[in-house]
């Protein structure tokens, strides 16, 4: 995901929060470039299920 340099930090946070809550994604890597733009890598959240003990 690419976040242009004109986007405020608060708006970028809201965007990533929405992706995390509704898309089941989590932040994998964030790279901040000298011009102020950001490149964000998201990955699917792994939800592990517990096995029942019989």
mmCIF file of N, CA and C in Angstrom, residues 6-39:
data_model
loop_
_atom_site.group_PDB
_atom_site.id
_atom_site.type_symbol
_atom_site.label_atom_id
_atom_site.label_comp_id
_atom_site.label_asym_id
_atom_site.label_seq_id
_atom_site.Cartn_x
_atom_site.Cartn_y
_atom_site.Cartn_z
ATOM 1 N N UNK A 6 1.336 13.870 1.041
ATOM 2 C CA UNK A 6 0.386 14.873 1.503
ATOM 3 C C UNK A 6 -0.562 14.376 2.583
ATOM 4 N N UNK A 7 -0.564 13.095 2.830
ATOM 5 C CA UNK A 7 -1.474 12.499 3.824
ATOM 6 C C UNK A 7 -0.872 12.688 5.207
ATOM 7 N N UNK A 8 -1.690 13.195 6.125
ATOM 8 C CA UNK A 8 -1.197 13.426 7.488
ATOM 9 C C UNK A 8 -0.973 12.104 8.210
ATOM 10 N N UNK A 9 -0.246 12.185 9.283
ATOM 11 C CA UNK A 9 0.041 10.982 10.066
ATOM 12 C C UNK A 9 -1.233 10.394 10.667
ATOM 13 N N UNK A 10 -2.129 11.268 11.120
ATOM 14 C CA UNK A 10 -3.388 10.807 11.709
ATOM 15 C C UNK A 10 -4.256 10.109 10.664
ATOM 16 N N UNK A 11 -4.295 10.644 9.446
ATOM 17 C CA UNK A 11 -5.093 10.026 8.377
ATOM 18 C C UNK A 11 -4.493 8.676 7.977
ATOM 19 N N UNK A 12 -3.183 8.587 7.925
ATOM 20 C CA UNK A 12 -2.535 7.312 7.604
ATOM 21 C C UNK A 12 -2.817 6.279 8.692
ATOM 22 N N UNK A 13 -2.811 6.715 9.937
ATOM 23 C CA UNK A 13 -3.119 5.815 11.050
ATOM 24 C C UNK A 13 -4.544 5.291 10.941
ATOM 25 N N UNK A 14 -5.494 6.189 10.607
ATOM 26 C CA UNK A 14 -6.886 5.765 10.441
ATOM 27 C C UNK A 14 -7.031 4.766 9.304
ATOM 28 N N UNK A 15 -6.333 5.013 8.211
ATOM 29 C CA UNK A 15 -6.384 4.118 7.063
ATOM 30 C C UNK A 15 -5.876 2.730 7.426
ATOM 31 N N UNK A 16 -4.760 2.672 8.119
ATOM 32 C CA UNK A 16 -4.191 1.379 8.514
ATOM 33 C C UNK A 16 -5.046 0.688 9.568
ATOM 34 N N UNK A 17 -5.645 1.462 10.455
ATOM 35 C CA UNK A 17 -6.530 0.885 11.469
ATOM 36 C C UNK A 17 -7.752 0.248 10.826
ATOM 37 N N UNK A 18 -8.321 0.932 9.827
ATOM 38 C CA UNK A 18 -9.470 0.357 9.121
ATOM 39 C C UNK A 18 -9.096 -0.938 8.425
ATOM 40 N N UNK A 19 -7.937 -0.975 7.785
ATOM 41 C CA UNK A 19 -7.492 -2.194 7.131
ATOM 42 C C UNK A 19 -7.291 -3.322 8.140
ATOM 43 N N UNK A 20 -6.778 -2.979 9.313
ATOM 44 C CA UNK A 20 -6.524 -3.997 10.333
ATOM 45 C C UNK A 20 -7.828 -4.556 10.895
ATOM 46 N N UNK A 21 -8.798 -3.677 11.150
ATOM 47 C CA UNK A 21 -10.042 -4.128 11.773
ATOM 48 C C UNK A 21 -10.952 -4.870 10.806
ATOM 49 N N UNK A 22 -11.145 -4.323 9.625
ATOM 50 C CA UNK A 22 -12.147 -4.871 8.723
ATOM 51 C C UNK A 22 -11.568 -5.839 7.700
ATOM 52 N N UNK A 23 -10.307 -5.714 7.385
ATOM 53 C CA UNK A 23 -9.714 -6.582 6.382
ATOM 54 C C UNK A 23 -8.893 -7.704 6.971
ATOM 55 N N UNK A 24 -8.798 -7.777 8.291
ATOM 56 C CA UNK A 24 -8.012 -8.810 8.981
ATOM 57 C C UNK A 24 -6.545 -8.780 8.556
ATOM 58 N N UNK A 25 -5.981 -7.584 8.446
ATOM 59 C CA UNK A 25 -4.582 -7.407 8.086
ATOM 60 C C UNK A 25 -3.815 -6.886 9.285
ATOM 61 N N UNK A 26 -2.527 -7.080 9.281
ATOM 62 C CA UNK A 26 -1.667 -6.494 10.299
ATOM 63 C C UNK A 26 -0.437 -5.910 9.619
ATOM 64 N N UNK A 27 0.187 -4.970 10.264
ATOM 65 C CA UNK A 27 1.326 -4.270 9.706
ATOM 66 C C UNK A 27 2.544 -5.187 9.698
ATOM 67 N N UNK A 28 3.157 -5.345 8.537
ATOM 68 C CA UNK A 28 4.358 -6.164 8.422
ATOM 69 C C UNK A 28 5.597 -5.270 8.365
ATOM 70 N N UNK A 29 5.520 -4.187 7.597
ATOM 71 C CA UNK A 29 6.669 -3.298 7.443
ATOM 72 C C UNK A 29 6.201 -1.922 6.992
ATOM 73 N N UNK A 30 6.853 -0.901 7.496
ATOM 74 C CA UNK A 30 6.571 0.475 7.101
ATOM 75 C C UNK A 30 7.887 1.125 6.714
ATOM 76 N N UNK A 31 7.913 1.702 5.531
ATOM 77 C CA UNK A 31 9.121 2.378 5.076
ATOM 78 C C UNK A 31 8.785 3.826 4.786
ATOM 79 N N UNK A 32 9.512 4.723 5.412
ATOM 80 C CA UNK A 32 9.314 6.154 5.233
ATOM 81 C C UNK A 32 10.411 6.681 4.319
ATOM 82 N N UNK A 33 10.013 7.335 3.231
ATOM 83 C CA UNK A 33 10.957 7.859 2.252
ATOM 84 C C UNK A 33 11.316 9.310 2.571
ATOM 85 N N UNK A 34 12.446 9.797 2.070
ATOM 86 C CA UNK A 34 12.880 11.172 2.364
ATOM 87 C C UNK A 34 11.891 12.250 1.919
ATOM 88 N N UNK A 35 11.081 11.975 0.903
ATOM 89 C CA UNK A 35 10.112 12.982 0.459
ATOM 90 C C UNK A 35 8.852 13.003 1.317
ATOM 91 N N UNK A 36 8.758 12.100 2.302
ATOM 92 C CA UNK A 36 7.620 12.069 3.216
ATOM 93 C C UNK A 36 6.582 11.019 2.873
ATOM 94 N N UNK A 37 6.718 10.348 1.750
ATOM 95 C CA UNK A 37 5.762 9.301 1.400
ATOM 96 C C UNK A 37 6.089 8.032 2.184
ATOM 97 N N UNK A 38 5.104 7.156 2.253
ATOM 98 C CA UNK A 38 5.272 5.916 3.016
ATOM 99 C C UNK A 38 4.879 4.731 2.157
ATOM 100 N N UNK A 39 5.601 3.657 2.281
ATOM 101 C CA UNK A 39 5.253 2.385 1.646
ATOM 102 C C UNK A 39 4.962 1.414 2.782
#
